[in-house]
Amino acid sequence: MGGERSSALAAALVMMVVAAATTAEAKVYHLTWSLPADSEFNVTYGDIVVFRFDAILLNLMKVDKWSFKYCKMHKATAIVIQKRTNQAPHVAVGPEILQPGSHYFVCGVTNLCDLGMKTQINVN
């Protein structure tokens, strides 16, 4: 009897911890996509990174680690503008793209990546 009660209590405690972990609100980070860019930052899975930039002059490309290091557009994926505001257009990059691990973003316009317009986002 005591063992069943302890097991039920432990199961209830686990459920409370899981519920608390899943209800934590995602943080939203705002990044102005310009020179100099933030070279690297860390987020937690579920967080959102909002890139703000002038879409007429700039773009946002997700690339592999090699392309990031050498500023080559090898296997680049364009990240599309999702919303325009009175200010700058922005792209919200969330969990659908930011899975746990390291992700690399560059500006694919002329030589801006070579000048430092690139960022690494590490997702824990």
Short mmCIF file of C-alpha atoms in Angstrom, two decimals:
data_model
loop_
_atom_site.label_atom_id
_atom_site.label_comp_id
_atom_site.label_asym_id
_atom_site.label_seq_id
_atom_site.Cartn_x
_atom_site.Cartn_y
_atom_site.Cartn_z
CA MET A 1 0.00 0.00 0.00
CA GLY A 2 2.73 2.44 0.91
CA GLY A 3 4.60 1.60 -2.29
CA GLU A 4 1.54 2.36 -4.42
CA ARG A 5 1.07 5.68 -2.66
CA SER A 6 4.73 6.61 -3.18
CA SER A 7 4.52 5.66 -6.85
CA ALA A 8 1.37 7.72 -7.34
CA LEU A 9 2.96 10.67 -5.56
CA ALA A 10 6.11 10.38 -7.69
CA ALA A 11 4.01 10.18 -10.88
CA ALA A 12 2.05 13.28 -9.85
CA LEU A 13 5.30 15.15 -9.17
CA VAL A 14 6.67 14.18 -12.59
CA MET A 15 3.45 15.39 -14.25
CA MET A 16 3.73 18.73 -12.43
CA VAL A 17 7.34 19.18 -13.57
CA VAL A 18 6.43 18.30 -17.18
CA ALA A 19 3.48 20.70 -17.11
CA ALA A 20 5.67 23.50 -15.73
CA ALA A 21 8.30 22.89 -18.39
CA THR A 22 5.82 22.94 -21.27
CA THR A 23 4.00 26.06 -20.10
CA ALA A 24 7.11 28.23 -19.90
CA GLU A 25 6.73 31.17 -22.25
CA ALA A 26 9.01 31.46 -25.23
CA LYS A 27 11.32 34.45 -25.23
CA VAL A 28 11.43 36.73 -28.24
CA TYR A 29 14.80 38.18 -29.25
CA HIS A 30 14.93 41.17 -31.62
CA LEU A 31 17.96 41.40 -33.89
CA THR A 32 18.59 44.35 -36.18
CA TRP A 33 20.09 42.70 -39.27
CA SER A 34 22.85 45.15 -40.14
CA LEU A 35 26.58 45.67 -39.86
CA PRO A 36 28.06 44.83 -37.49
CA ALA A 37 25.87 41.79 -36.80
CA ASP A 38 25.79 39.91 -33.50
CA SER A 39 28.24 37.10 -34.22
CA GLU A 40 26.70 34.46 -31.97
CA PHE A 41 24.02 34.06 -29.36
CA ASN A 42 22.21 31.33 -27.47
CA VAL A 43 18.49 30.66 -27.17
CA THR A 44 16.32 27.93 -25.71
CA TYR A 45 14.24 25.66 -27.93
CA GLY A 46 10.88 27.34 -28.45
CA ASP A 47 12.29 30.87 -28.40
CA ILE A 48 11.82 33.17 -31.39
CA VAL A 49 14.43 35.36 -33.04
CA VAL A 50 13.07 38.34 -34.97
CA PHE A 51 15.38 39.71 -37.66
CA ARG A 52 14.54 43.31 -38.67
CA PHE A 53 15.99 44.68 -41.91
CA ASP A 54 15.36 46.54 -45.15
CA ALA A 55 14.28 43.78 -47.52
CA ILE A 56 14.97 45.97 -50.56
CA LEU A 57 18.69 46.11 -49.71
CA LEU A 58 19.28 42.96 -47.65
CA ASN A 59 18.27 39.34 -47.34
CA LEU A 60 18.54 36.55 -44.79
CA MET A 61 19.94 33.15 -45.78
CA LYS A 62 20.20 30.01 -43.65
CA VAL A 63 23.39 28.17 -44.56
CA ASP A 64 25.50 25.24 -43.42
CA LYS A 65 28.58 25.66 -41.21
CA TRP A 66 31.05 25.62 -44.14
CA SER A 67 29.11 28.32 -46.02
CA PHE A 68 28.96 30.38 -42.84
CA LYS A 69 32.70 30.16 -42.28
CA TYR A 70 33.66 31.01 -45.88
CA CYS A 71 30.66 33.24 -46.80
CA LYS A 72 29.65 31.01 -49.70
CA MET A 73 26.01 30.44 -50.55
CA HIS A 74 26.49 26.66 -50.74
CA LYS A 75 23.17 24.97 -49.81
CA ALA A 76 21.65 28.32 -48.82
CA THR A 77 17.97 28.60 -47.97
CA ALA A 78 16.34 32.02 -48.26
CA ILE A 79 14.26 33.01 -45.26
CA VAL A 80 11.19 34.83 -46.57
CA ILE A 81 9.85 38.11 -45.19
CA GLN A 82 6.81 37.23 -43.12
CA LYS A 83 5.45 40.62 -42.11
CA ARG A 84 5.90 44.24 -43.06
CA THR A 85 5.31 46.95 -40.50
CA ASN A 86 5.50 50.74 -40.49
CA GLN A 87 9.08 50.26 -39.42
CA ALA A 88 11.33 47.66 -40.99
CA PRO A 89 10.06 44.38 -42.39
CA HIS A 90 10.93 41.48 -40.18
CA VAL A 91 11.33 37.74 -40.20
CA ALA A 92 10.39 35.73 -37.14
CA VAL A 93 12.46 32.55 -36.94
CA GLY A 94 11.05 30.06 -34.47
CA PRO A 95 11.06 26.39 -33.48
CA GLU A 96 10.18 25.17 -36.97
CA ILE A 97 13.66 26.31 -38.07
CA LEU A 98 15.50 26.61 -34.76
CA GLN A 99 15.71 22.99 -33.65
CA PRO A 100 18.29 22.14 -30.95
CA GLY A 101 21.83 22.62 -32.27
CA SER A 102 23.70 25.36 -34.12
CA HIS A 103 22.16 27.36 -36.97
CA TYR A 104 23.95 29.73 -39.31
CA PHE A 105 22.53 32.83 -40.99
CA VAL A 106 24.20 35.20 -43.45
CA CYS A 107 23.30 38.10 -45.68
CA GLY A 108 23.69 36.91 -49.26
CA VAL A 109 23.92 40.39 -50.79
CA THR A 110 27.28 41.14 -52.47
CA ASN A 111 30.10 40.91 -49.90
CA LEU A 112 28.15 41.77 -46.73
CA CYS A 113 28.80 38.34 -45.24
CA ASP A 114 32.54 38.86 -45.77
CA LEU A 115 32.20 42.18 -43.94
CA GLY A 116 30.66 40.41 -40.94
CA MET A 117 26.94 40.29 -41.62
CA LYS A 118 26.41 36.78 -40.32
CA THR A 119 25.28 35.23 -37.06
CA GLN A 120 25.29 31.83 -35.40
CA ILE A 121 22.33 30.88 -33.22
CA ASN A 122 22.82 28.04 -30.75
CA VAL A 123 19.64 26.37 -29.52
CA ASN A 124 19.72 24.47 -26.22
#
